[in-house]
Amino acid sequence: MNKFWHFPAATGGMINSINNAGLETFRGNALDSLTREICQNSLDAVKDSTKPVVVEFNRFVADMNCFPEREQLHAVFLQSRETWRNRNKKSEDFIENALDIIDRRQLSMLRISDFNTKGLEGAKEGELGSPWSSLVREAGSSNKGESSGGSFGIGKSAPFLNSNLRTLFYSSLDTTGYKSYIGVANIMSFQKENGKTTLGNGYFTYNENSLAIPEQIFLDPSFRRTETGTDIYVTAFDPVHDWEKEVMKSVLYNFFITIFNQKLIVRINDFDINRENLEKLIYDLDDSEENQHLKSYFQLLTSDKVLKVPYPEKKYKSGMHFEEGEATLYLINGEDHNRRVLMTRKTGMRIFEQKGISGSISFTGLLMITGTNMNNIFKQMENPSHNEWSAERYEKDPKLADKVYKDLRKFIRDSVKQYFQEKVTDSMDAIGLSDFLPNNSLIDTTGVNKTESLNAKIKHIVTKEVKEDTKEKKKTKSKGIENTEDLEEQLAGEYGITPTGDEGGNGTGSQSGGGNDGGGATNPGGNKELDPETEGGTDSKRERKPSSKPIAISHKYVSTDKNNGKYRFIISSNKALPNGRLAFRVIGEQSDFNLPIKSATTDDRNITVDKCSSNNIHLHSIPAKKHFIVDVEIDYSDYCVMEVELYED
């Protein structure tokens, strides 16, 4: 059988350089993208769903003489160099590097093999829409079922980004027993000796129709396939970083649910990642913020206190119908949780973390969409990188998709609040409103009015002469409050609110009239005194280096003056700190940002505000297990969901 590299002619069609749109989608992290797409594709092709799919990554070095028709491919790169000379710098650099690689005596390769999968069915005829054709020949095409993870058909581009030759070999044994292999070079268009310009993609085949060669290829001398599945050989695999560590991190981060549920085992150079060692591998990771979130999600999976909330039945006017339980929300609450919900679909692969659910409830959640109908609509809302949902992507009816997505987010928020939100005993009444409400104690259950009596006896009367002040006292104009003293007493006693400018207060020293200037950082007595010798007293002083791990706290907050960005926080720290830093953030659904602080005061003379900088409030003498109040003025003019964390300075 005559085998050769075949690069079809464009015949007036589009000319492609080395910049490929499918490849650019995954350029941010080539190894992570490779791992995600390979494992997802293998899970979508599972043969026996009662057993785990096994995906194996194995790096080896091959003799260059084993490379199929190396001289032909070398000639292709020479022709490409002549075509692109002085026309595209990036293409020129790629070609020079490829020529250097192909002239070497040895070549580094990565073999990726899967087991308990169906293999590349359809390779014999190369029928359009078959798994083989979708993977090898078609661009932007996917023929997977509704329960699959992928839908765009461009995930197959990820392995090419990890090849310095942009060349792969696919070998397969499918469920019918058919053996096949084909090489694919995803390079650039070039002009042949006959003057025709190619499309850019080339195939190692045996005929002009670029069909698969009817046998397997074994470039790895240590491997022979005897059961159904697919092998992908990534040529010129030369990663900059520790590839084994990067692949393992990606597997743990993206597929820990699938591995925990015994649907997937990943083997990296003879080391297995499976259900038995998953917990140890996750908890052995360092304590970066990303890994802390991963540990929170894994803790949820293994906890016996997890709460399972099924998604209710939903019917829409368009006829779309979700049965009860097509999605399940798993929740756990307690100290040091991340207040996020990890979103997944049927394969269990991580998609993204839903934020902006609650700024006051400490919880961790996991949403798993497993129902066929629900999985299908959210699959169509997913972007090509599988890390975001957007209603606009559901081309059939974006408005319907928007409604479906909003209902899901509302279900998550309502569930968290329903099961975990504490009943707030500290309430803020509308001042003076009680004067206009009926006194229920004067009305009995039969509707007969009771009489309120005053029985106090006057024992004696004391007469005291009062000298009139030279200045006329100001009168307060308010309903239900007779004078300023009454108002201040009610604010201070009932609600713990002291008017701005009242002398003797802690805090930044801001004022808005009335009384002496508020107390500064080093002078609780007022007059805005600021000691320049005190650390953090001037903007030119160097800020303390923050700690990296937050201290566990409980907190609640309420808006006291929305128009002026004023909020009251009630905070209790699990640990006493001589110096601490409160960091504030506005949290959104899929992103958050630091919240700028204008000023802050406390209700406890023993807890002093050192300074406010950016989104931080620096405090002295924070007690353990004792509630204290922090009144905060933020540079944000609308209601917002806030998150606050305490760090030790």
XYZ file of C-alpha atoms in Angstrom:
649
model
C 0.000 0.000 0.000
C 1.402 3.364 -1.073
C 1.373 5.836 1.851
C 2.143 9.525 1.463
C 1.594 13.056 2.798
C -1.315 14.615 0.938
C -1.953 18.385 1.072
C -5.168 19.168 -0.902
C -5.150 22.255 -3.147
C -7.193 25.335 -2.236
C -8.182 25.932 -5.889
C -9.172 29.549 -5.352
C -10.210 29.111 -1.717
C -8.934 30.680 1.480
C -5.193 30.809 2.160
C -4.202 30.104 5.772
C -1.144 31.291 7.692
C 0.131 29.694 10.890
C -2.376 31.749 12.943
C -5.282 29.383 13.437
C -8.517 30.521 15.118
C -9.147 27.125 16.695
C -5.655 27.035 18.162
C -5.847 30.591 19.521
C -8.858 29.586 21.623
C -6.589 27.358 23.729
C -3.320 29.282 23.606
C -3.551 30.658 27.184
C -2.549 27.306 28.719
C -1.729 24.641 26.178
C -1.298 21.685 28.554
C -4.403 22.485 30.593
C -6.451 22.787 27.398
C -5.002 19.527 26.083
C -5.896 17.692 29.310
C -9.420 19.117 29.531
C -10.323 18.392 25.918
C -8.775 14.916 25.777
C -10.443 13.703 28.982
C -13.787 15.183 27.987
C -13.678 13.587 24.515
C -12.817 10.209 26.032
C -15.686 10.459 28.547
C -18.060 11.292 25.691
C -16.997 8.063 23.915
C -17.449 5.711 26.906
C -18.153 2.107 25.943
C -19.396 0.632 29.238
C -20.818 3.315 31.549
C -20.635 0.982 34.571
C -16.831 1.102 34.418
C -14.416 4.052 34.478
C -12.807 5.452 31.353
C -9.015 5.293 31.557
C -6.920 8.007 29.904
C -3.160 7.494 29.716
C -0.474 10.141 29.098
C 2.971 8.731 28.288
C 6.011 10.636 27.046
C 8.711 8.811 25.088
C 11.570 9.452 22.685
C 11.452 7.886 19.205
C 14.050 7.474 16.509
C 13.368 9.985 13.729
C 13.650 7.172 11.165
C 10.338 5.843 12.559
C 8.556 9.064 11.570
C 6.289 8.190 8.598
C 7.729 9.638 5.350
C 9.831 12.218 7.148
C 11.532 13.380 3.915
C 8.194 14.246 2.315
C 7.231 16.423 5.279
C 10.684 18.016 5.208
C 10.074 18.995 1.571
C 6.697 20.482 2.541
C 8.355 22.804 5.073
C 10.942 23.875 2.470
C 8.134 24.804 0.057
C 6.343 26.634 2.890
C 9.501 28.645 3.597
C 9.673 29.827 -0.024
C 5.958 30.713 -0.003
C 6.068 32.803 3.185
C 9.524 34.366 2.897
C 9.272 38.058 3.941
C 5.486 37.777 4.112
C 4.645 36.654 7.654
C 7.211 36.701 10.458
C 5.341 34.267 12.694
C 5.003 31.737 9.874
C 8.690 32.116 9.009
C 9.749 31.468 12.618
C 7.557 28.377 12.858
C 8.934 26.939 9.598
C 12.593 27.446 10.607
C 11.979 25.714 13.941
C 10.142 22.833 12.221
C 13.007 22.300 9.763
C 15.461 22.165 12.655
C 13.326 19.574 14.498
C 12.759 17.327 11.522
C 16.510 17.141 10.837
C 17.239 15.728 14.312
C 18.013 12.073 14.985
C 15.429 11.698 17.751
C 12.006 13.124 18.448
C 10.132 13.621 21.745
C 6.521 12.439 21.590
C 3.468 12.232 23.846
C 1.133 9.259 23.499
C -2.411 9.764 24.772
C -4.481 6.574 24.892
C -7.961 5.897 26.208
C -9.587 2.635 27.268
C -13.215 1.556 27.776
C -14.057 3.779 24.807
C -15.561 3.043 21.397
C -12.643 4.065 19.209
C -12.962 6.240 16.105
C -16.034 4.728 14.496
C -16.579 5.532 10.820
C -12.900 5.440 9.816
C -13.444 2.785 7.132
C -15.739 4.845 4.883
C -14.856 8.300 6.262
C -18.576 9.099 6.324
C -19.457 12.742 7.027
C -20.642 13.237 10.617
C -19.054 10.034 11.933
C -16.802 10.266 15.030
C -13.726 9.723 12.829
C -14.715 12.409 10.304
C -15.713 14.920 13.022
C -12.336 14.534 14.721
C -10.031 14.245 11.721
C -11.568 15.934 8.702
C -14.307 18.383 9.733
C -13.792 21.917 11.070
C -16.128 23.319 13.760
C -18.183 20.143 13.711
C -19.375 17.897 16.518
C -21.722 14.935 16.295
C -21.906 14.089 19.992
C -25.081 13.184 21.837
C -27.068 15.497 24.099
C -25.400 14.122 27.235
C -21.880 14.847 25.981
C -19.529 17.522 27.243
C -18.388 19.055 23.949
C -20.484 20.713 21.291
C -18.311 23.011 19.156
C -15.926 20.536 17.552
C -12.882 22.774 18.046
C -11.541 21.034 21.158
C -9.642 18.770 18.770
C -7.364 21.752 18.053
C -5.864 21.705 21.577
C -3.390 18.817 20.987
C -1.913 20.576 17.925
C -0.870 23.515 20.102
C 1.385 21.133 22.057
C 3.246 19.949 18.942
C 6.132 22.038 17.627
C 5.444 20.452 14.229
C 1.659 20.951 14.525
C 1.434 17.292 13.536
C -0.502 14.421 15.149
C -1.160 10.754 14.392
C -4.534 9.181 15.250
C -4.685 5.399 15.656
C -7.801 3.447 16.611
C -9.469 0.092 17.162
C -13.251 0.588 17.089
C -16.161 -1.529 18.353
C -16.516 -3.289 14.979
C -12.904 -4.450 15.150
C -11.764 -2.059 12.401
C -8.177 -0.799 12.749
C -7.132 2.573 11.364
C -4.600 5.368 11.564
C -3.970 8.698 9.861
C -1.512 11.568 10.255
C -2.703 15.206 10.322
C -0.408 18.228 9.836
C -2.217 21.440 10.800
C 0.193 23.976 9.302
C -0.134 26.784 6.725
C -0.992 27.082 3.035
C 1.957 26.829 0.646
C 2.567 26.762 -3.073
C 3.418 23.383 -4.591
C 5.878 22.778 -7.417
C 2.948 22.569 -9.848
C 1.923 26.117 -8.880
C -1.166 25.137 -6.910
C -1.668 26.522 -3.409
C -2.751 24.166 -0.635
C -5.380 24.637 2.077
C -2.798 24.180 4.830
C -3.991 20.914 6.377
C -2.240 17.766 5.200
C -2.925 14.058 5.795
C -0.731 10.982 5.925
C -2.976 8.655 3.954
C -3.096 6.110 1.142
C -5.414 7.851 -1.374
C -6.433 11.262 -2.714
C -9.606 11.250 -0.559
C -7.464 11.341 2.603
C -9.008 8.196 4.105
C -7.506 6.416 7.106
C -4.932 3.695 6.546
C -6.570 0.345 7.508
C -4.111 -0.658 10.247
C -2.814 0.658 13.592
C 0.417 2.571 14.048
C 2.660 2.002 17.062
C 5.174 4.810 17.368
C 5.711 4.036 21.072
C 7.777 0.819 21.125
C 6.499 -0.055 24.626
C 2.811 -0.015 23.689
C 0.450 -2.289 21.746
C -3.335 -1.827 21.670
C -5.465 -4.958 22.071
C -8.797 -3.434 23.152
C -11.055 -0.758 21.701
C -10.039 2.877 22.036
C -7.985 5.651 20.463
C -4.310 6.622 20.543
C -3.129 10.150 19.757
C 0.569 10.762 19.128
C 1.661 14.378 19.659
C 4.914 14.839 17.762
C 7.706 17.222 18.826
C 6.245 17.445 22.321
C 8.657 19.650 24.254
C 6.862 21.548 27.063
C 8.648 24.343 28.913
C 7.331 23.434 32.376
C 7.029 20.160 34.300
C 4.390 18.587 32.081
C 3.488 15.759 34.489
C 2.791 18.230 37.279
C 0.764 20.470 34.949
C -1.358 17.582 33.645
C -1.974 16.287 37.171
C -3.015 19.745 38.363
C -5.439 20.092 35.451
C -6.941 16.645 36.130
C -7.439 17.388 39.837
C -8.825 20.848 39.167
C -11.216 19.936 36.333
C -12.194 16.289 36.863
C -12.079 15.612 40.620
C -15.861 15.026 40.625
C -15.665 12.527 37.764
C -12.774 10.670 39.412
C -14.539 10.693 42.793
C -17.629 9.165 41.126
C -15.375 6.451 39.612
C -16.110 7.494 36.050
C -12.492 8.346 35.176
C -8.947 7.192 35.935
C -6.000 9.176 34.572
C -2.575 7.551 34.199
C 0.505 9.774 33.834
C 3.643 7.772 33.033
C 2.420 4.737 35.014
C 1.073 6.829 37.957
C -2.692 6.538 38.401
C -5.020 9.269 39.671
C -8.069 7.429 40.977
C -10.735 7.417 43.695
C -8.359 5.827 46.227
C -5.611 8.485 46.141
C -7.693 11.489 45.063
C -8.116 12.914 48.576
C -4.398 12.739 49.389
C -3.402 14.337 46.086
C -5.805 17.244 46.621
C -4.863 17.914 50.243
C -1.138 17.693 49.390
C -1.514 20.732 47.116
C -0.141 24.019 48.444
C -2.474 26.541 50.058
C -2.901 28.919 47.142
C -6.319 30.559 46.852
C -7.188 28.382 43.866
C -6.256 25.194 45.731
C -8.148 26.277 48.838
C -11.313 26.529 46.734
C -10.642 23.061 45.308
C -10.258 21.647 48.824
C -13.553 23.268 49.842
C -15.363 21.563 46.955
C -13.774 18.212 47.756
C -14.728 18.608 51.422
C -18.326 19.073 50.262
C -18.169 15.840 48.234
C -16.938 13.811 51.200
C -18.959 15.425 54.008
C -21.745 13.527 55.752
C -23.434 16.869 56.488
C -23.962 17.820 52.851
C -27.426 19.081 51.925
C -28.861 17.869 48.595
C -31.467 20.121 46.991
C -33.125 18.814 43.776
C -34.009 21.347 41.094
C -37.815 21.600 40.897
C -39.877 20.729 37.848
C -40.007 23.613 35.361
C -42.330 24.178 32.425
C -41.979 27.008 29.906
C -44.410 28.385 27.329
C -42.217 27.204 24.462
C -42.852 23.609 25.498
C -39.479 23.162 27.178
C -39.865 20.976 30.239
C -37.405 20.010 32.984
C -38.313 17.097 35.224
C -37.699 17.442 38.945
C -34.105 16.520 39.794
C -32.529 17.217 36.373
C -30.029 19.221 38.421
C -28.967 18.841 42.049
C -27.470 21.501 44.301
C -25.099 20.209 46.973
C -24.503 22.602 49.891
C -22.498 22.732 53.091
C -22.000 25.598 55.525
C -19.708 26.434 58.429
C -16.442 28.288 58.995
C -13.988 29.242 56.237
C -16.105 28.368 53.190
C -15.696 30.215 49.888
C -19.311 31.416 49.274
C -19.285 29.992 45.740
C -21.025 27.276 43.765
C -19.072 25.199 41.247
C -21.124 24.648 38.090
C -20.858 21.334 36.212
C -22.763 19.351 33.627
C -23.203 15.649 32.937
C -19.536 14.669 32.521
C -18.672 16.348 35.845
C -16.021 18.625 34.328
C -15.572 22.021 35.986
C -17.148 24.857 34.012
C -17.008 27.929 36.267
C -17.680 29.151 39.799
C -20.906 31.054 40.414
C -20.197 34.013 42.712
C -22.327 36.846 44.100
C -24.727 34.562 45.958
C -24.343 35.832 49.524
C -21.826 38.089 51.205
C -22.860 37.128 54.741
C -23.356 33.343 54.642
C -20.299 31.076 54.789
C -21.032 28.119 52.505
C -19.725 26.064 49.593
C -21.887 24.637 46.828
C -21.774 22.321 43.840
C -24.401 22.254 41.085
C -24.553 19.156 38.886
C -26.794 19.187 35.800
C -27.462 15.549 34.938
C -30.873 15.564 33.214
C -30.814 15.174 29.430
C -33.060 18.159 28.601
C -31.354 20.557 30.981
C -27.861 19.375 30.019
C -28.650 19.945 26.349
C -29.784 23.567 26.691
C -26.867 24.531 28.943
C -24.433 22.769 26.610
C -25.630 25.083 23.852
C -25.100 28.112 26.134
C -21.472 27.097 26.756
C -18.517 28.860 25.131
C -15.827 26.925 23.167
C -13.448 26.912 26.150
C -16.163 25.350 28.351
C -15.761 27.907 31.150
C -18.819 30.165 30.776
C -22.562 30.114 30.043
C -24.204 32.839 28.000
C -27.867 32.925 26.944
C -26.972 34.599 23.621
C -25.250 31.393 22.507
C -28.557 29.511 22.499
C -29.390 30.492 18.929
C -32.836 28.877 18.858
C -34.326 31.214 21.509
C -31.911 33.466 23.471
C -34.763 35.008 25.503
C -35.892 31.591 26.651
C -32.311 30.648 27.529
C -31.970 33.866 29.520
C -35.101 32.980 31.490
C -33.855 29.429 32.113
C -30.452 30.668 33.299
C -32.001 33.318 35.581
C -34.290 30.689 37.118
C -31.281 28.504 37.875
C -29.362 31.340 39.544
C -32.448 32.285 41.579
C -32.825 28.671 42.689
C -29.232 28.690 43.967
C -29.597 31.992 45.856
C -32.949 31.063 47.357
C -31.670 27.654 48.479
C -28.623 29.119 50.212
C -30.737 31.691 52.043
C -33.511 29.246 52.892
C -31.267 26.683 54.545
C -28.384 28.735 55.926
C -29.432 32.338 56.557
C -29.625 33.092 60.274
C -32.611 34.938 61.650
C -31.367 38.452 62.383
C -32.283 39.547 65.904
C -30.638 42.949 65.570
C -33.191 45.060 63.672
C -33.251 48.684 62.611
C -36.662 50.378 62.974
C -37.847 53.415 61.094
C -37.280 56.185 63.646
C -40.575 57.695 64.867
C -42.727 55.214 62.944
C -44.001 53.652 66.183
C -45.844 56.894 66.994
C -48.171 56.247 64.064
C -48.858 52.561 64.789
C -51.660 51.285 67.082
C -50.775 50.002 70.550
C -51.984 46.395 70.377
C -51.810 46.064 74.157
C -54.846 48.360 74.431
C -57.023 46.029 72.383
C -58.087 42.637 73.667
C -59.015 39.644 71.574
C -62.733 40.473 71.684
C -62.234 43.906 70.180
C -63.177 45.828 73.366
C -60.922 48.813 74.032
C -58.909 48.806 77.247
C -58.179 51.916 79.267
C -54.628 52.904 79.985
C -54.252 54.455 83.463
C -51.543 56.513 85.135
C -51.339 55.907 88.904
C -48.083 57.707 89.788
C -48.382 59.890 92.905
C -46.654 63.274 93.271
C -44.695 63.349 96.560
C -43.201 66.846 96.340
C -42.366 69.613 93.853
C -38.932 71.187 93.565
C -38.687 74.639 91.993
C -35.429 75.489 90.170
C -34.553 78.794 88.538
C -33.320 78.456 84.954
C -31.237 81.152 83.292
C -31.957 81.655 79.630
C -29.065 81.149 77.223
C -27.954 84.118 75.169
C -28.231 82.028 72.061
C -31.486 80.465 71.003
C -31.417 76.694 71.065
C -31.972 74.933 67.778
C -35.118 72.903 67.460
C -35.309 69.574 65.725
C -37.944 69.178 63.063
C -38.853 65.517 63.095
C -41.989 63.465 63.494
C -42.176 61.573 66.762
C -38.845 62.990 68.128
C -39.197 66.150 70.224
C -35.589 67.390 70.381
C -31.995 66.651 69.406
C -31.135 65.019 72.730
C -34.005 62.544 72.364
C -32.882 61.695 68.843
C -29.254 61.158 69.867
C -30.303 59.057 72.860
C -32.476 56.822 70.699
C -29.768 56.417 68.054
C -27.070 55.640 70.624
C -29.125 53.454 72.939
C -31.424 51.586 70.570
C -29.281 51.307 67.454
C -25.709 52.025 68.547
C -25.412 54.886 66.054
C -23.517 58.006 67.197
C -23.862 61.158 65.093
C -20.882 62.074 62.922
C -18.778 64.709 64.648
C -19.647 63.658 68.223
C -16.560 64.183 70.347
C -14.785 61.233 71.880
C -15.376 58.852 68.929
C -12.910 56.383 67.422
C -12.034 56.456 63.754
C -10.689 58.493 60.932
C -11.737 61.902 62.167
C -14.225 62.705 59.412
C -17.000 65.172 60.351
C -20.073 66.815 58.905
C -20.978 69.411 61.519
C -22.054 69.293 65.134
C -19.626 68.820 68.035
C -15.855 68.807 67.864
C -13.907 67.113 65.119
C -13.990 63.317 65.334
C -11.132 61.474 66.979
C -8.145 60.639 64.829
C -6.071 57.474 64.751
C -4.048 58.444 67.833
C -6.300 60.925 69.615
C -9.729 59.591 70.634
C -10.507 62.981 72.154
C -11.125 64.705 68.817
C -9.607 67.660 66.886
C -8.362 65.317 64.135
C -4.878 65.048 65.632
C -2.604 62.689 63.708
C 0.792 61.655 65.058
C 3.247 61.557 62.118
C 5.479 59.189 64.077
C 2.764 56.535 64.192
C 3.196 53.816 61.558
C 0.613 54.193 58.814
C -0.160 57.767 59.880
C 0.802 59.344 56.559
C 0.348 58.249 52.994
C 4.095 58.186 52.450
C 4.583 55.418 55.028
C 5.095 51.947 53.662
C 2.081 49.667 54.082
C 2.385 46.512 56.140
C 2.789 43.322 54.185
C -0.557 41.491 54.431
C -0.877 37.906 55.576
C -1.950 35.432 52.907
C -4.474 33.385 54.890
C -7.682 34.959 56.233
C -8.778 34.621 59.857
C -12.163 32.965 60.415
C -14.856 35.520 61.274
C -18.627 35.773 61.511
C -20.255 38.957 60.318
C -23.481 40.663 59.286
C -24.032 44.020 57.690
C -26.818 46.477 56.879
C -27.021 49.694 54.870
C -27.503 52.748 57.122
C -27.341 55.396 54.371
C -27.405 53.990 50.858
C -27.098 57.330 49.051
C -23.869 58.163 50.882
C -22.464 54.614 50.799
C -22.663 54.002 54.568
C -22.874 50.479 55.968
C -22.714 48.945 59.433
C -20.821 45.685 59.961
C -21.151 43.513 63.083
C -17.998 41.389 63.245
C -16.632 38.686 65.543
C -13.144 37.213 65.082
C -12.252 33.661 66.061
C -8.781 34.877 67.035
C -7.507 37.849 69.041
C -5.210 40.076 66.951
C -3.001 42.959 68.106
C -3.118 44.279 64.529
C -5.554 43.249 61.853
C -6.732 44.247 58.394
C -10.288 44.042 57.048
C -10.383 43.632 53.260
C -13.643 44.474 51.453
C -14.827 43.330 48.021
C -17.957 43.747 45.941
C -18.904 40.299 44.680
C -20.699 39.674 41.403
C -22.053 36.592 39.696
C -18.865 35.630 37.888
C -16.404 38.297 39.002
C -15.619 40.565 41.923
C -13.582 43.695 42.601
C -12.024 45.530 45.498
C -14.282 47.981 47.307
C -12.719 51.425 47.962
C -13.107 52.564 51.596
C -13.456 56.293 52.356
C -13.662 56.173 56.176
C -14.402 53.867 59.088
C -15.198 54.033 62.810
C -15.734 51.459 65.562
C -18.052 51.345 68.574
C -15.371 50.034 70.965
C -12.769 52.411 72.440
C -10.363 49.475 72.801
C -10.474 48.782 69.054
C -8.932 51.650 67.139
C -8.841 52.364 63.417
C -5.254 52.893 62.307
C -5.981 53.883 58.719
C -8.027 53.180 55.605
C -6.175 52.412 52.379
C -7.732 51.235 49.131
C -10.167 48.452 50.161
C -8.546 47.860 53.566
C -9.264 49.015 57.129
C -6.345 48.561 59.529
C -7.369 47.972 63.163
C -5.618 47.617 66.543
C -6.585 45.325 69.463
C -9.175 43.022 67.899
C -10.661 40.703 70.566
C -11.582 37.030 70.121
C -15.180 35.804 70.165
C -16.570 39.286 70.869
C -18.854 41.241 68.542
C -17.871 44.782 67.641
C -19.323 47.292 65.198
C -17.505 48.904 62.282
C -19.289 51.738 60.491
C -17.922 52.028 56.964
C -18.301 54.686 54.293
C -17.556 53.327 50.822
C -16.961 54.983 47.485
C -19.896 53.202 45.847
C -23.296 54.824 45.403
C -25.559 51.804 44.974
C -26.605 48.763 46.962
C -24.067 45.976 46.622
C -23.297 42.492 47.903
C -20.086 42.704 49.896
C -17.521 40.221 51.127
C -15.171 41.004 54.021
C -12.132 39.032 55.151
C -9.880 39.564 58.175
C -6.096 39.207 57.902
C -3.423 39.482 60.572
C -1.011 42.375 59.964
